[in-house]
CSV table of C-alpha atoms in Angstrom, one decimal:
chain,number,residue,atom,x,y,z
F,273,UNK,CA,-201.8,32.8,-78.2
F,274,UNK,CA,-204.0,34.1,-75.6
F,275,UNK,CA,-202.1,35.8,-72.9
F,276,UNK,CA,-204.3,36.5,-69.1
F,277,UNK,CA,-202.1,40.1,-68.5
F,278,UNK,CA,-199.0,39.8,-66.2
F,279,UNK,CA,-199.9,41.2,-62.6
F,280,UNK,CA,-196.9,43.8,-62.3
F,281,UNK,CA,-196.6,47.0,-64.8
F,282,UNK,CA,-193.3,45.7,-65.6
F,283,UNK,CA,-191.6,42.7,-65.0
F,284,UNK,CA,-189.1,43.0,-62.5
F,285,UNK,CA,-185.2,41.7,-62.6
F,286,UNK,CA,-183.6,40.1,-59.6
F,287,UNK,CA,-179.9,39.9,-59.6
F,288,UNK,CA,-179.3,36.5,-59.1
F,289,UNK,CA,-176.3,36.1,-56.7
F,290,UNK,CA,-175.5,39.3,-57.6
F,291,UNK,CA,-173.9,40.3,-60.9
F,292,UNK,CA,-172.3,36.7,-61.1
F,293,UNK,CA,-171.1,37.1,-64.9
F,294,UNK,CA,-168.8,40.1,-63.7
F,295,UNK,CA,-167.7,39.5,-60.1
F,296,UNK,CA,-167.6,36.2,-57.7
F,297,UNK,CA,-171.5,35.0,-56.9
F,298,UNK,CA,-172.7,36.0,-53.8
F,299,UNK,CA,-170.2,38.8,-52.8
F,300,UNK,CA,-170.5,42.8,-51.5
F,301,UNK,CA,-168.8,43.5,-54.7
F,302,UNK,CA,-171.2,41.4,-56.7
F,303,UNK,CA,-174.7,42.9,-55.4
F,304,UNK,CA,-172.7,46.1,-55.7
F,305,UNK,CA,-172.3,46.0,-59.6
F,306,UNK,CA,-175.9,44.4,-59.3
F,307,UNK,CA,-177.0,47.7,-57.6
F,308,UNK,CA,-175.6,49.6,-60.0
F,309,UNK,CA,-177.3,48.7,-62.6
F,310,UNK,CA,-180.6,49.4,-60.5
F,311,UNK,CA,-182.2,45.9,-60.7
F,312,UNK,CA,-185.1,45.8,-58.7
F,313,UNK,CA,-184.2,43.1,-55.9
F,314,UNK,CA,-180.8,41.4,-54.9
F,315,UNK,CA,-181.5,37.6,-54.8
F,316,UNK,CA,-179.4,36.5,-51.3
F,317,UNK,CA,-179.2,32.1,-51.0
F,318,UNK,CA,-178.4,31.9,-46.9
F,319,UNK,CA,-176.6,29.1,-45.5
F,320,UNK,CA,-175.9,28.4,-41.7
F,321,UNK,CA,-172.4,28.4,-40.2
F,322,UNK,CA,-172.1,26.0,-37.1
F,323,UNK,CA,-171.7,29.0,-34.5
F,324,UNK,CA,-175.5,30.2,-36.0
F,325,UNK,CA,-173.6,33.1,-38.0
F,326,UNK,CA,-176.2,33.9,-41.4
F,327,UNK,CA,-173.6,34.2,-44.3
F,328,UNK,CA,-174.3,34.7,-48.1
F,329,UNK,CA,-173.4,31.0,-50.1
F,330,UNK,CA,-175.7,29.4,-52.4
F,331,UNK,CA,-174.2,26.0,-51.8
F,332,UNK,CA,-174.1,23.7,-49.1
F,333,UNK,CA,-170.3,23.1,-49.2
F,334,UNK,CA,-167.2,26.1,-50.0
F,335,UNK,CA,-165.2,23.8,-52.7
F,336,UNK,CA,-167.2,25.2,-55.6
F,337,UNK,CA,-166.8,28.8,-54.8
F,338,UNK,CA,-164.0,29.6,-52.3
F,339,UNK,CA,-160.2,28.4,-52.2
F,340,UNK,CA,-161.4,26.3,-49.5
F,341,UNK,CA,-163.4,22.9,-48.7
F,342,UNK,CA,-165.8,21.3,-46.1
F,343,UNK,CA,-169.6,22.1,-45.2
F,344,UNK,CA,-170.3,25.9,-44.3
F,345,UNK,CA,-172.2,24.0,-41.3
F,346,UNK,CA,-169.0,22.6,-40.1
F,347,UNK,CA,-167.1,26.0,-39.6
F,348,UNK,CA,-167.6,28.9,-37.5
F,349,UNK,CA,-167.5,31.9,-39.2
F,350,UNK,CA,-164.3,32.9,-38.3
F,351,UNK,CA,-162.8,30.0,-39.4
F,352,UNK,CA,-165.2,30.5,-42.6
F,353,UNK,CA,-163.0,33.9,-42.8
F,354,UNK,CA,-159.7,32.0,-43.5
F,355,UNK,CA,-160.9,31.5,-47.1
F,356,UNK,CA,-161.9,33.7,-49.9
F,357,UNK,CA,-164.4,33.1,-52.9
F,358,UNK,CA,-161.8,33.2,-55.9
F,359,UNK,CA,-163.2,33.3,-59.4
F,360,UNK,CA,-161.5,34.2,-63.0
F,361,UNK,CA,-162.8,36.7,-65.3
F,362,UNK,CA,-161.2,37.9,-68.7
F,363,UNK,CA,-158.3,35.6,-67.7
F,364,UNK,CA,-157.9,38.0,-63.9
F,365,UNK,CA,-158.2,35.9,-60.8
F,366,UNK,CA,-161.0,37.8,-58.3
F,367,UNK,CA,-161.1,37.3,-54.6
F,368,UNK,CA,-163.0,38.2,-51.7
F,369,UNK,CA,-164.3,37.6,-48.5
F,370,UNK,CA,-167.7,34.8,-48.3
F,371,UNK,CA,-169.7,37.9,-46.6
F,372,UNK,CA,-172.0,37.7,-43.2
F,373,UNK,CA,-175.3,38.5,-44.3
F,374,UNK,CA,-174.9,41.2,-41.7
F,375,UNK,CA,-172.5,42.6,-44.3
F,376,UNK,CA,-174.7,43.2,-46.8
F,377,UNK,CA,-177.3,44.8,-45.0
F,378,UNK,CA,-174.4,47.5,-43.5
F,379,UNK,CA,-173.2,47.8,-47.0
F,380,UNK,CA,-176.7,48.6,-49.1
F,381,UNK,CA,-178.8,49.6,-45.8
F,382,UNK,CA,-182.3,50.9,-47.1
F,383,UNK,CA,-181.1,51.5,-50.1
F,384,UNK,CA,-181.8,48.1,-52.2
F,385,UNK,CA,-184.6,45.3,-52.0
F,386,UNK,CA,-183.5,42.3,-50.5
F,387,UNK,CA,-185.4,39.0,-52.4
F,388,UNK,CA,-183.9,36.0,-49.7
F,389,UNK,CA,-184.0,32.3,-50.1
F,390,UNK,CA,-184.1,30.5,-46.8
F,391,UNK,CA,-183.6,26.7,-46.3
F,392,UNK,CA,-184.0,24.3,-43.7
F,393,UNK,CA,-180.4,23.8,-41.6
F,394,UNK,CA,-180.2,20.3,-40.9
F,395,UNK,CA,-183.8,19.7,-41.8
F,396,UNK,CA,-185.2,22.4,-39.0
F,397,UNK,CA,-186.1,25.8,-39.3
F,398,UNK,CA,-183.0,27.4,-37.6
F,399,UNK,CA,-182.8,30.6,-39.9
F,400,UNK,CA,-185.9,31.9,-40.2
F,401,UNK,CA,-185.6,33.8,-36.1
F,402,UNK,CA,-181.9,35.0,-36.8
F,403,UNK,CA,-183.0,36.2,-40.3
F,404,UNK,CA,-186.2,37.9,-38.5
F,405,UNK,CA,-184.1,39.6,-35.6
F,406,UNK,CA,-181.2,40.9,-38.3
F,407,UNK,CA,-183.4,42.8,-40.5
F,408,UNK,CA,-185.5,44.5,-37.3
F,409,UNK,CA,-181.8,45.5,-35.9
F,410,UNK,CA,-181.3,47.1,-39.1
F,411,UNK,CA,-184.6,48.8,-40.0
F,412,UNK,CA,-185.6,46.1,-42.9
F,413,UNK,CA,-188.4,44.3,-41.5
F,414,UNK,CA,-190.6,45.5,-44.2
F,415,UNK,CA,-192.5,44.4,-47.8
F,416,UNK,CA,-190.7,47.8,-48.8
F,417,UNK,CA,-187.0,46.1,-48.3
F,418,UNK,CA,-187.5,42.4,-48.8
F,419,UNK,CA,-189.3,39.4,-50.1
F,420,UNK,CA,-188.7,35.9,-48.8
F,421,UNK,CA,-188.3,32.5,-51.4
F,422,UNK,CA,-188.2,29.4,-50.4
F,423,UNK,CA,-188.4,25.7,-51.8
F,424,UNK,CA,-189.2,24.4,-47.9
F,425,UNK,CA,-192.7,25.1,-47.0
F,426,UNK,CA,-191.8,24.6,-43.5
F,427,UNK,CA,-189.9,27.5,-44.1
F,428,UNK,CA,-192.2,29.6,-45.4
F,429,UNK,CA,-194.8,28.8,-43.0
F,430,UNK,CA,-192.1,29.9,-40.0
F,431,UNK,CA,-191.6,33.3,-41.8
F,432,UNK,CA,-195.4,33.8,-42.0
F,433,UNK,CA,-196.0,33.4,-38.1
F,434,UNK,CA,-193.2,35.3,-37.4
F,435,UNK,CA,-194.0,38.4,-40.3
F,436,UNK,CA,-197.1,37.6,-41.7
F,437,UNK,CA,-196.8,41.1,-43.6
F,438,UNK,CA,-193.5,40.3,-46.0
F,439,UNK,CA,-194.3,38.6,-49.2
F,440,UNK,CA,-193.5,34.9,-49.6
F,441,UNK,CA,-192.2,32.9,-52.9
F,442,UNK,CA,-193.3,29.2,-53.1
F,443,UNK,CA,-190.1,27.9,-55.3
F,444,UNK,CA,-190.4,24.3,-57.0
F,445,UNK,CA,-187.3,22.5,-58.2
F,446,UNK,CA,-186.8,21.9,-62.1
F,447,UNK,CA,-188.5,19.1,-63.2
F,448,UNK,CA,-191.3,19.0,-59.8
F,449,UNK,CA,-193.4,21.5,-60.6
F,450,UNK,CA,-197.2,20.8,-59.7
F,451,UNK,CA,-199.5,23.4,-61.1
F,452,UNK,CA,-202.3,22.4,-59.2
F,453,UNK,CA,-200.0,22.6,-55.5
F,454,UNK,CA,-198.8,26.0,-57.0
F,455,UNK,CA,-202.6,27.4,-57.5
F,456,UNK,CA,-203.8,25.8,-54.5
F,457,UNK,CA,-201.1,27.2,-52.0
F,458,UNK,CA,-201.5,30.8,-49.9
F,459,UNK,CA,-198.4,32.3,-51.6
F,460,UNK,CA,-198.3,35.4,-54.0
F,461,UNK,CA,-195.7,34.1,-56.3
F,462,UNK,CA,-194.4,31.1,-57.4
F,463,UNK,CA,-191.0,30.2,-58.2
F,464,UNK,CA,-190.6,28.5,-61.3
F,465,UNK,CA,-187.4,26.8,-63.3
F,466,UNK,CA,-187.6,27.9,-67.2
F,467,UNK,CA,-187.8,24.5,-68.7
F,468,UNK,CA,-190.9,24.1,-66.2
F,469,UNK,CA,-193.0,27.5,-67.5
F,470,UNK,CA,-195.5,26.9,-70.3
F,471,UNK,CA,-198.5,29.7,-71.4
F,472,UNK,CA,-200.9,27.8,-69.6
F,473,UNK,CA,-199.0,27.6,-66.9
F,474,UNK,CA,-198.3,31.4,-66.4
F,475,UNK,CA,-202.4,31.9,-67.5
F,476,UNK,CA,-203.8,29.6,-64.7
F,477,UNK,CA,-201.1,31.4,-61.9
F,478,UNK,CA,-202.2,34.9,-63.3
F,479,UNK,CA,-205.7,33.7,-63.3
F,480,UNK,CA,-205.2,32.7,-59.4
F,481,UNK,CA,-203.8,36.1,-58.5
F,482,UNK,CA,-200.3,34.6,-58.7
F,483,UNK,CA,-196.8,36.8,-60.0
F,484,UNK,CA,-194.7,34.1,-61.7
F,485,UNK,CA,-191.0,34.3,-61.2
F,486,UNK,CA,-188.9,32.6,-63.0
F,487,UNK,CA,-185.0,31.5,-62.4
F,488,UNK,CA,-182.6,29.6,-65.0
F,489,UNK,CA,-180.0,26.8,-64.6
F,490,UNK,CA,-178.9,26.3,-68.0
F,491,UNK,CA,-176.3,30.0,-68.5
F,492,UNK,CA,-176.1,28.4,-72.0
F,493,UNK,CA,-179.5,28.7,-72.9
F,494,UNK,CA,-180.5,31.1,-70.2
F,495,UNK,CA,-180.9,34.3,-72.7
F,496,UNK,CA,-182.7,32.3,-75.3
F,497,UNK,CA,-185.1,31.0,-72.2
F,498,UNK,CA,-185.4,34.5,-70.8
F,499,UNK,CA,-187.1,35.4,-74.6
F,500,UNK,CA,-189.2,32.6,-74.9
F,501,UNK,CA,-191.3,33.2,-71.4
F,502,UNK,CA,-191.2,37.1,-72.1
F,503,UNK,CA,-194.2,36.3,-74.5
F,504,UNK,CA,-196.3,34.8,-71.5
F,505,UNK,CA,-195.8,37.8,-69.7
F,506,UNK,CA,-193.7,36.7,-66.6
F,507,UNK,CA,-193.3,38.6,-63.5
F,508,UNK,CA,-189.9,38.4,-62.6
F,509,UNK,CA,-186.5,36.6,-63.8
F,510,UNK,CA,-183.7,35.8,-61.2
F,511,UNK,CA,-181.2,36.7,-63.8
F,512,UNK,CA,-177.4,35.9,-64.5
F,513,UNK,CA,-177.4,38.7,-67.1
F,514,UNK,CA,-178.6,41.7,-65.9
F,515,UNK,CA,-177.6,44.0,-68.8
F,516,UNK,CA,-179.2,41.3,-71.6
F,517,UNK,CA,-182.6,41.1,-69.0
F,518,UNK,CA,-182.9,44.7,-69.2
F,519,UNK,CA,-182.8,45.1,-72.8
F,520,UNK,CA,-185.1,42.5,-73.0
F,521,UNK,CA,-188.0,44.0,-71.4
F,522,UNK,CA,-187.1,47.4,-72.4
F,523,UNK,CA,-187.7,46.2,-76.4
Protein backbone atom coordinates (compact mmCIF):
# COMPACT_ATOMS: atom_id res chain seq x y z
CA UNK A 1 0.00 0.00 0.00
CA UNK A 2 1.57 2.98 -1.22
CA UNK A 3 0.82 6.02 0.84
CA UNK A 4 1.65 10.00 -0.90
CA UNK A 5 2.62 11.52 2.94
CA UNK A 6 -0.33 13.30 4.77
CA UNK A 7 0.29 17.27 4.44
CA UNK A 8 0.09 18.15 8.31
CA UNK A 9 2.83 16.68 10.91
CA UNK A 10 -0.02 15.38 12.71
CA UNK A 11 -3.41 14.82 12.00
CA UNK A 12 -5.56 17.08 13.67
CA UNK A 13 -8.97 16.30 15.78
CA UNK A 14 -11.94 18.55 15.57
CA UNK A 15 -14.51 18.23 18.23
CA UNK A 16 -17.48 17.64 16.46
CA UNK A 17 -20.40 19.58 18.12
CA UNK A 18 -18.44 19.64 20.84
CA UNK A 19 -17.77 16.67 23.25
CA UNK A 20 -21.30 15.32 22.12
CA UNK A 21 -20.78 11.70 23.88
CA UNK A 22 -20.51 13.63 27.37
CA UNK A 23 -22.59 16.75 27.26
CA UNK A 24 -25.71 17.98 24.87
CA UNK A 25 -24.17 18.64 21.02
CA UNK A 26 -23.58 21.97 20.27
CA UNK A 27 -23.56 23.59 23.81
CA UNK A 28 -20.92 26.12 25.89
CA UNK A 29 -20.58 23.21 28.13
CA UNK A 30 -19.98 20.84 25.28
CA UNK A 31 -17.03 22.74 23.45
CA UNK A 32 -15.90 23.33 27.03
CA UNK A 33 -15.20 19.54 27.84
CA UNK A 34 -14.05 19.66 24.03
CA UNK A 35 -11.55 22.38 25.07
CA UNK A 36 -10.42 20.53 27.75
CA UNK A 37 -9.20 17.96 26.30
CA UNK A 38 -7.09 20.38 23.89
CA UNK A 39 -8.47 19.23 20.53
CA UNK A 40 -7.27 21.32 17.95
CA UNK A 41 -10.51 23.06 16.42
CA UNK A 42 -14.16 23.21 17.81
CA UNK A 43 -16.48 22.17 14.86
CA UNK A 44 -19.59 24.96 15.13
CA UNK A 45 -22.92 23.94 12.45
CA UNK A 46 -24.72 27.64 12.38
CA UNK A 47 -28.23 28.02 11.68
CA UNK A 48 -30.27 31.33 11.23
CA UNK A 49 -32.95 32.54 13.62
CA UNK A 50 -35.74 34.69 11.89
CA UNK A 51 -34.65 38.03 13.65
CA UNK A 52 -30.91 37.24 11.77
CA UNK A 53 -29.51 36.12 15.35
CA UNK A 54 -26.32 33.35 14.45
CA UNK A 55 -26.92 30.50 17.02
CA UNK A 56 -25.05 27.12 17.37
CA UNK A 57 -27.72 24.06 16.07
CA UNK A 58 -26.71 21.52 13.60
CA UNK A 59 -30.21 20.92 12.51
CA UNK A 60 -32.70 22.70 10.65
CA UNK A 61 -35.52 22.13 13.14
CA UNK A 62 -35.17 22.10 17.53
CA UNK A 63 -37.42 18.75 18.00
CA UNK A 64 -34.28 16.51 17.83
CA UNK A 65 -32.27 18.41 20.32
CA UNK A 66 -34.23 20.77 22.52
CA UNK A 67 -37.54 20.29 24.65
CA UNK A 68 -39.00 22.25 21.95
CA UNK A 69 -40.33 22.05 18.11
CA UNK A 70 -40.61 24.19 14.91
CA UNK A 71 -37.84 25.60 12.48
CA UNK A 72 -34.98 27.69 14.22
CA UNK A 73 -35.93 30.10 11.13
CA UNK A 74 -39.28 30.53 12.42
CA UNK A 75 -38.29 31.97 16.02
CA UNK A 76 -36.51 34.86 17.14
CA UNK A 77 -34.01 34.20 19.42
CA UNK A 78 -35.63 35.13 22.28
CA UNK A 79 -38.27 33.06 21.76
CA UNK A 80 -35.51 30.39 20.78
CA UNK A 81 -34.49 31.06 24.63
CA UNK A 82 -37.78 29.61 25.96
CA UNK A 83 -36.36 26.08 25.30
CA UNK A 84 -33.32 24.19 26.38
CA UNK A 85 -31.33 21.36 24.60
CA UNK A 86 -32.06 18.32 27.05
CA UNK A 87 -30.13 15.12 26.55
CA UNK A 88 -29.61 11.87 28.98
CA UNK A 89 -26.30 10.59 29.95
CA UNK A 90 -25.59 7.67 32.42
CA UNK A 91 -29.35 7.68 33.02
CA UNK A 92 -29.05 11.92 34.27
CA UNK A 93 -31.20 14.26 32.20
CA UNK A 94 -28.65 17.46 30.94
CA UNK A 95 -30.08 20.78 30.01
CA UNK A 96 -28.95 23.98 28.68
CA UNK A 97 -29.48 26.89 26.88
CA UNK A 98 -29.26 26.50 22.51
CA UNK A 99 -26.23 29.18 22.69
CA UNK A 100 -25.82 32.48 20.28
CA UNK A 101 -22.84 32.01 18.50
CA UNK A 102 -21.93 35.28 20.13
CA UNK A 103 -21.77 33.07 23.20
CA UNK A 104 -19.19 31.02 22.30
CA UNK A 105 -16.92 33.43 21.09
CA UNK A 106 -17.28 35.42 24.82
CA UNK A 107 -16.84 32.13 26.43
CA UNK A 108 -13.47 30.67 24.62
CA UNK A 109 -12.27 34.24 23.14
CA UNK A 110 -8.75 33.69 21.49
CA UNK A 111 -8.29 30.88 23.29
CA UNK A 112 -9.60 27.88 20.88
CA UNK A 113 -9.78 27.50 16.98
CA UNK A 114 -13.07 27.89 15.62
CA UNK A 115 -13.54 25.16 12.41
CA UNK A 116 -17.40 26.66 11.20
CA UNK A 117 -19.90 25.21 8.79
CA UNK A 118 -21.96 27.73 7.10
CA UNK A 119 -25.13 27.06 4.97
CA UNK A 120 -27.30 28.75 2.74
CA UNK A 121 -30.61 30.28 4.89
CA UNK A 122 -33.40 29.89 2.63
CA UNK A 123 -31.28 29.15 -0.30
CA UNK A 124 -29.22 32.68 -0.03
CA UNK A 125 -26.14 33.59 1.51
CA UNK A 126 -27.50 35.47 4.62
CA UNK A 127 -24.71 34.28 7.07
CA UNK A 128 -21.76 34.59 5.66
CA UNK A 129 -21.68 39.01 6.49
CA UNK A 130 -23.09 38.50 10.10
CA UNK A 131 -20.54 35.62 10.65
CA UNK A 132 -17.77 38.07 9.06
CA UNK A 133 -18.74 41.23 11.21
CA UNK A 134 -18.98 38.80 14.64
CA UNK A 135 -15.60 37.52 14.49
CA UNK A 136 -13.95 41.23 13.54
CA UNK A 137 -16.01 42.61 16.75
CA UNK A 138 -14.27 39.98 18.67
CA UNK A 139 -10.70 39.90 17.40
CA UNK A 140 -11.17 36.40 15.40
CA UNK A 141 -10.97 37.34 11.82
CA UNK A 142 -7.94 35.32 11.34
CA UNK A 143 -6.48 31.73 9.78
CA UNK A 144 -4.98 31.72 13.50
CA UNK A 145 -8.72 31.40 15.14
CA UNK A 146 -10.82 29.78 12.43
CA UNK A 147 -11.44 27.81 9.43
CA UNK A 148 -14.62 27.83 7.39
CA UNK A 149 -16.56 24.27 5.87
CA UNK A 150 -19.14 24.32 3.88
CA UNK A 151 -21.17 21.87 1.60
CA UNK A 152 -22.68 25.15 -0.42
CA UNK A 153 -20.14 26.47 -2.83
CA UNK A 154 -22.12 29.64 -2.99
CA UNK A 155 -21.09 29.77 0.48
CA UNK A 156 -17.72 29.38 0.22
CA UNK A 157 -17.32 31.65 -2.59
CA UNK A 158 -19.16 34.56 -0.33
CA UNK A 159 -16.56 33.86 2.49
CA UNK A 160 -13.67 34.18 0.03
CA UNK A 161 -14.72 37.80 -1.35
CA UNK A 162 -15.36 38.84 1.84
CA UNK A 163 -11.87 37.12 3.70
CA UNK A 164 -9.97 35.71 1.03
CA UNK A 165 -7.17 35.02 3.81
CA UNK A 166 -9.24 32.28 6.16
CA UNK A 167 -9.01 28.77 4.97
CA UNK A 168 -11.98 27.13 3.29
CA UNK A 169 -13.32 23.28 3.43
CA UNK A 170 -15.14 22.10 0.33
CA UNK A 171 -17.57 19.35 2.25
CA UNK A 172 -19.43 16.58 -0.07
CA UNK A 173 -22.34 14.75 1.28
CA UNK A 174 -22.00 10.80 1.87
CA UNK A 175 -22.53 9.01 -1.03
CA UNK A 176 -21.77 12.35 -3.67
CA UNK A 177 -18.37 12.57 -3.58
CA UNK A 178 -16.71 13.46 -6.99
CA UNK A 179 -13.00 13.15 -6.89
CA UNK A 180 -12.38 14.84 -9.98
CA UNK A 181 -14.78 18.25 -8.61
CA UNK A 182 -12.74 17.78 -5.34
CA UNK A 183 -9.11 17.99 -7.14
CA UNK A 184 -10.33 20.44 -9.53
CA UNK A 185 -11.77 23.00 -6.99
CA UNK A 186 -9.58 26.17 -5.41
CA UNK A 187 -10.07 24.82 -1.77
CA UNK A 188 -7.29 23.48 0.62
CA UNK A 189 -9.28 20.72 2.08
CA UNK A 190 -11.88 18.69 1.33
CA UNK A 191 -14.50 17.37 3.43
CA UNK A 192 -15.15 13.87 3.10
CA UNK A 193 -17.79 11.23 4.73
CA UNK A 194 -15.82 7.91 5.95
CA UNK A 195 -17.73 5.41 3.80
CA UNK A 196 -16.65 7.84 0.86
CA UNK A 197 -12.54 7.89 1.62
CA UNK A 198 -10.55 5.20 -0.23
CA UNK A 199 -6.30 5.24 -0.57
CA UNK A 200 -6.51 6.50 -3.84
CA UNK A 201 -8.65 8.91 -2.93
CA UNK A 202 -6.65 10.52 -0.06
CA UNK A 203 -3.28 9.94 -2.63
CA UNK A 204 -4.75 11.92 -5.57
CA UNK A 205 -6.03 15.00 -2.89
CA UNK A 206 -2.52 14.81 -1.26
CA UNK A 207 -1.00 14.71 -4.67
CA UNK A 208 -3.13 18.01 -5.51
CA UNK A 209 -1.97 19.81 -2.40
CA UNK A 210 -5.23 18.94 -0.63
CA UNK A 211 -5.62 18.17 3.53
CA UNK A 212 -8.39 15.51 3.67
CA UNK A 213 -10.80 15.75 6.47
CA UNK A 214 -12.84 13.41 7.31
CA UNK A 215 -16.35 13.36 9.39
CA UNK A 216 -18.53 10.10 10.38
CA UNK A 217 -22.33 9.41 10.53
CA UNK A 218 -22.42 5.94 11.58
CA UNK A 219 -21.41 6.43 15.98
CA UNK A 220 -21.66 2.64 15.58
CA UNK A 221 -19.01 2.15 13.37
CA UNK A 222 -17.37 5.47 13.73
CA UNK A 223 -14.15 4.17 15.81
CA UNK A 224 -13.61 1.22 13.63
CA UNK A 225 -13.87 3.95 10.49
CA UNK A 226 -11.56 6.35 12.30
CA UNK A 227 -8.81 3.13 12.18
CA UNK A 228 -9.35 2.18 8.88
CA UNK A 229 -8.46 5.77 7.12
CA UNK A 230 -5.64 6.37 9.78
CA UNK A 231 -3.58 4.09 7.40
CA UNK A 232 -4.08 6.56 4.40
CA UNK A 233 -2.79 9.21 6.37
CA UNK A 234 -5.78 11.63 6.80
CA UNK A 235 -5.63 15.15 7.82
CA UNK A 236 -8.29 15.68 10.17
CA UNK A 237 -11.33 13.73 11.77
CA UNK A 238 -14.47 15.69 12.94
CA UNK A 239 -14.73 13.33 15.83
CA UNK A 240 -17.62 12.15 18.29
CA UNK A 241 -14.92 10.52 20.50
CA UNK A 242 -12.33 12.72 21.26
CA UNK A 243 -10.54 10.66 23.95
CA UNK A 244 -10.59 7.31 21.44
CA UNK A 245 -9.31 9.88 18.35
CA UNK A 246 -6.48 10.86 20.44
CA UNK A 247 -5.26 7.52 21.40
CA UNK A 248 -5.55 6.74 17.93
CA UNK A 249 -3.05 8.96 16.50
CA UNK A 250 -0.99 8.97 19.56
CA UNK A 251 -0.22 4.81 18.90
Amino acid sequence: MNIEPKLVDKAEIYAHRGANDRFNESTVTAYEIAARDEVDALELDLRMTEDDELIVMHDASIDRTTNGSGQVSDYTFEELMEFETIEVFQQEEKREAIPALEEVFQTFGKNEHYYIETRLVNGKTEMEKPLIELLKAYGLLDKQYVSFQSFSEESLEKLQDLVPSIPLTLLFKKGEFNLQKAKKVAYPAIGIEANDVSLQVVNELHQQGKEVHVYFTDLATQKQEQKRVQQYDVDGYFTDFIGYTKKLLEE
